[in-house]
Coordinates of C-alpha atoms in Angstrom, one line a residue:
I133 CA 249.0 3.0 62.3
A134 CA 245.6 1.1 62.0
A135 CA 247.2 -1.4 59.7
V136 CA 250.1 -2.3 61.6
L137 CA 247.8 -2.5 65.0
F138 CA 245.5 -4.7 63.0
L139 CA 248.6 -7.1 61.8
T140 CA 250.2 -7.3 65.0
E141 CA 247.1 -8.1 66.9
S142 CA 246.2 -11.0 64.8
L143 CA 249.4 -12.4 65.2
R144 CA 249.1 -12.1 68.8
A145 CA 245.8 -13.8 68.8
E146 CA 247.0 -16.4 66.6
A147 CA 249.7 -17.1 69.3
D148 CA 248.0 -17.4 71.7
R149 CA 245.5 -20.0 70.7
A150 CA 248.2 -21.9 69.4
R151 CA 250.0 -21.8 72.7
A152 CA 246.5 -22.6 74.4
A153 CA 246.9 -25.9 72.1
Q154 CA 250.2 -27.0 73.7
P155 CA 251.0 -29.3 76.1
D156 CA 252.2 -27.5 79.6
I157 CA 255.6 -28.9 79.2
V158 CA 257.5 -30.1 76.5
V159 CA 260.7 -32.4 76.7
Q160 CA 263.0 -32.4 74.1
K161 CA 266.7 -34.1 73.7
L162 CA 269.5 -32.0 72.6
V163 CA 272.6 -33.1 70.9
G164 CA 275.4 -30.6 69.6
G165 CA 273.0 -28.1 70.7
R166 CA 270.3 -29.3 68.0
P167 CA 267.2 -31.1 68.6
T168 CA 267.0 -34.8 67.9
T169 CA 264.7 -37.3 69.1
I170 CA 264.4 -38.7 72.4
S171 CA 264.0 -42.4 73.5
A172 CA 260.1 -43.1 74.6
S173 CA 261.4 -45.0 77.4
E174 CA 262.0 -41.9 78.9
Q175 CA 258.8 -41.5 80.1
S176 CA 259.0 -43.9 82.4
K177 CA 261.0 -41.1 84.4
L178 CA 258.6 -38.5 84.2
T179 CA 255.1 -40.2 85.1
D180 CA 255.7 -40.6 89.5
I181 CA 256.4 -36.7 89.4
P182 CA 254.2 -35.1 91.8
S183 CA 251.4 -33.0 89.8
V184 CA 252.2 -34.9 86.6
R185 CA 248.9 -36.1 85.1
D186 CA 250.0 -37.4 81.8
V187 CA 253.4 -38.6 79.7
T188 CA 253.0 -38.8 76.1
P189 CA 255.8 -39.3 73.8
R190 CA 254.9 -37.6 70.1
V191 CA 256.0 -38.5 66.5
W192 CA 255.9 -35.6 64.4
G193 CA 258.1 -33.8 62.1
Y194 CA 258.1 -31.8 58.7
I195 CA 258.4 -32.9 55.1
F196 CA 259.2 -30.9 52.3
L197 CA 256.4 -30.8 49.5
P198 CA 257.6 -29.9 45.8
A199 CA 253.6 -29.3 44.9
L200 CA 253.6 -26.6 47.7
Q201 CA 257.3 -25.6 47.6
G202 CA 257.1 -25.9 51.2
N203 CA 256.9 -27.7 54.4
V204 CA 254.2 -29.8 55.6
T205 CA 253.6 -30.9 59.1
I206 CA 253.2 -34.8 59.7
V207 CA 251.8 -35.7 63.1
G208 CA 251.2 -39.4 64.0
T209 CA 248.5 -40.8 66.3
P210 CA 249.1 -43.6 69.0
K211 CA 246.6 -46.5 68.8
N212 CA 244.9 -45.3 71.7
A213 CA 244.3 -42.1 71.0
P214 CA 241.6 -40.4 68.3
S215 CA 243.4 -38.9 65.4
I216 CA 241.0 -35.7 65.6
S217 CA 242.4 -35.2 69.0
M218 CA 245.7 -34.5 67.8
S219 CA 244.8 -32.2 65.3
N220 CA 243.0 -29.7 67.9
G221 CA 239.9 -29.6 65.5
V222 CA 237.0 -31.2 64.6
L223 CA 236.2 -33.3 61.3
E224 CA 234.7 -31.3 58.5
L225 CA 234.3 -34.0 56.1
G226 CA 234.8 -37.6 56.1
R227 CA 236.0 -39.9 59.2
D228 CA 238.9 -40.6 61.5
I229 CA 241.6 -42.6 60.4
K230 CA 241.4 -46.6 61.0
H231 CA 245.4 -47.7 62.2
G232 CA 247.4 -49.9 60.1
E233 CA 245.4 -48.8 56.8
H234 CA 247.8 -45.9 55.7
E235 CA 245.0 -43.2 56.0
M236 CA 245.2 -39.8 56.9
I237 CA 243.3 -36.5 57.5
A238 CA 244.4 -33.1 56.6
G239 CA 243.6 -29.7 57.2
V240 CA 240.7 -28.1 55.0
E241 CA 242.9 -25.5 53.4
L242 CA 245.6 -28.2 53.0
A243 CA 243.5 -30.1 50.9
H244 CA 242.1 -27.5 49.1
F245 CA 245.8 -26.1 48.2
L246 CA 246.9 -29.8 47.0
G247 CA 243.3 -30.3 45.6
M248 CA 242.4 -33.1 47.3
L249 CA 238.8 -34.7 48.1
V250 CA 238.4 -37.3 50.5
G251 CA 239.2 -40.8 48.8
D252 CA 242.3 -39.4 47.3
E253 CA 245.7 -40.7 47.7
L254 CA 248.8 -39.3 48.4
G255 CA 252.6 -40.3 48.1
L256 CA 254.6 -37.8 50.2
P257 CA 258.5 -37.7 49.7
S258 CA 260.7 -40.1 51.9
A259 CA 263.8 -42.1 51.7
D260 CA 262.8 -44.8 54.2
P261 CA 260.9 -48.0 52.0
R262 CA 258.3 -48.3 54.9
A263 CA 256.7 -45.4 53.7
K264 CA 253.3 -45.9 51.5
P265 CA 250.8 -43.7 49.5
M266 CA 248.1 -42.8 52.2
K267 CA 244.5 -42.1 51.4
L268 CA 242.7 -39.1 52.5
V269 CA 240.0 -40.1 54.4
G270 CA 238.5 -36.7 56.0
T271 CA 239.7 -33.2 56.5
F272 CA 239.6 -31.1 59.9
R273 CA 238.8 -27.3 61.0
S274 CA 240.4 -25.7 63.7
S275 CA 240.6 -22.5 65.9
L276 CA 244.4 -22.4 64.7
D277 CA 244.7 -21.6 60.9
L278 CA 248.4 -22.6 60.9
W279 CA 246.9 -26.3 61.8
T280 CA 244.2 -26.4 58.8
A281 CA 246.9 -25.2 56.2
D282 CA 250.0 -27.3 56.8
V283 CA 249.0 -30.3 59.0
I284 CA 248.4 -33.7 57.9
V285 CA 247.9 -36.5 60.7
C286 CA 248.2 -40.5 60.4
D287 CA 249.0 -43.3 62.8
D288 CA 252.4 -43.6 64.3
E289 CA 253.6 -46.2 62.0
D290 CA 253.1 -44.0 59.0
A291 CA 254.7 -41.3 60.6
R292 CA 257.8 -43.1 61.7
A293 CA 258.2 -44.3 58.1
L294 CA 257.7 -40.8 56.5
L295 CA 260.1 -39.3 58.9
G296 CA 262.6 -41.6 59.4
I297 CA 262.0 -42.2 63.1
P298 CA 263.3 -45.5 64.3
E299 CA 260.8 -47.5 66.6
G300 CA 261.2 -46.9 70.1
D301 CA 262.1 -43.3 69.5
A302 CA 260.3 -39.8 69.7
T303 CA 260.5 -36.5 68.8
D304 CA 259.4 -35.0 72.0
I305 CA 257.9 -36.0 74.9
A306 CA 254.4 -33.8 76.1
V307 CA 254.0 -33.5 79.7
S308 CA 250.5 -32.7 81.1
I309 CA 250.4 -31.4 84.9
A310 CA 247.1 -31.0 87.1
N311 CA 248.4 -27.9 88.4
P312 CA 250.0 -25.2 86.0
A313 CA 251.0 -23.2 89.0
E314 CA 253.9 -26.0 89.7
A315 CA 255.0 -26.3 86.2
R316 CA 258.2 -24.4 87.1
V317 CA 258.8 -27.2 89.8
V318 CA 258.1 -29.9 87.5
A319 CA 260.5 -28.6 84.6
R320 CA 263.5 -28.5 87.3
T321 CA 262.6 -31.9 88.6
I322 CA 262.5 -33.0 85.1
V323 CA 266.0 -31.6 84.0
E324 CA 267.1 -33.3 87.5
R325 CA 266.2 -36.5 86.1
L326 CA 266.6 -36.0 82.4
P327 CA 270.1 -33.7 82.2
A328 CA 270.3 -33.8 78.5
A329 CA 267.0 -32.6 78.3
R330 CA 265.5 -29.3 77.0
V331 CA 262.3 -28.5 78.9
I332 CA 260.0 -26.1 77.2
E333 CA 257.2 -24.4 79.5
R334 CA 254.1 -23.0 77.9
D335 CA 254.3 -20.0 80.1
L336 CA 258.0 -19.7 78.5
L337 CA 256.4 -19.4 75.0
E338 CA 253.9 -16.8 76.4
R339 CA 256.8 -14.9 77.2
V340 CA 258.6 -15.6 73.8
D341 CA 255.3 -14.2 72.3
H342 CA 255.2 -10.9 74.1
L343 CA 258.7 -10.3 72.9
A344 CA 258.2 -10.7 69.4
Y345 CA 254.9 -9.0 69.1
G346 CA 255.4 -6.5 72.1

């Protein structure tokens, strides 16, 4: 019984930390019932909603890495944002990336799994000819074990090349609101303006977690 409770509480605590790092609202586009890329221009339809503080198109996705026999998560960084802010962590070694230089930072555990040190280069599998090998310039630690175990952060252009996401598109749109109590109202307004969108509230993720671990 103690072992079951220990594991359940560990999973619940990790889920709570992961949820706290999520945006207040995430907007995705669905085609045939499955998520697909969304036009970054849809951002302009959301910025004037009352209580919305910030609207950010995000570029991210998964790549299967044969060396790990598993997926790594690629997270793109816009030019106006420090990459460490996209990793939900703090730098452990090295420095932040320079945009346009094909550089990356990785979670400390992922770098350890890959046997990489700061200064090493890694070529990730991609069918896009724009994809270039990237140099590891830093590693980061985070309160989220999930992030340090599988996340690589690079600039938006490298992320688009690796993931095959065209210029002008985004994986999803993150919405930050001033008053979390108004999330439901903001979500309804987003659905009215973007009928083809799926809107995921952070509170909804909490209910899913409780169902999964309760």
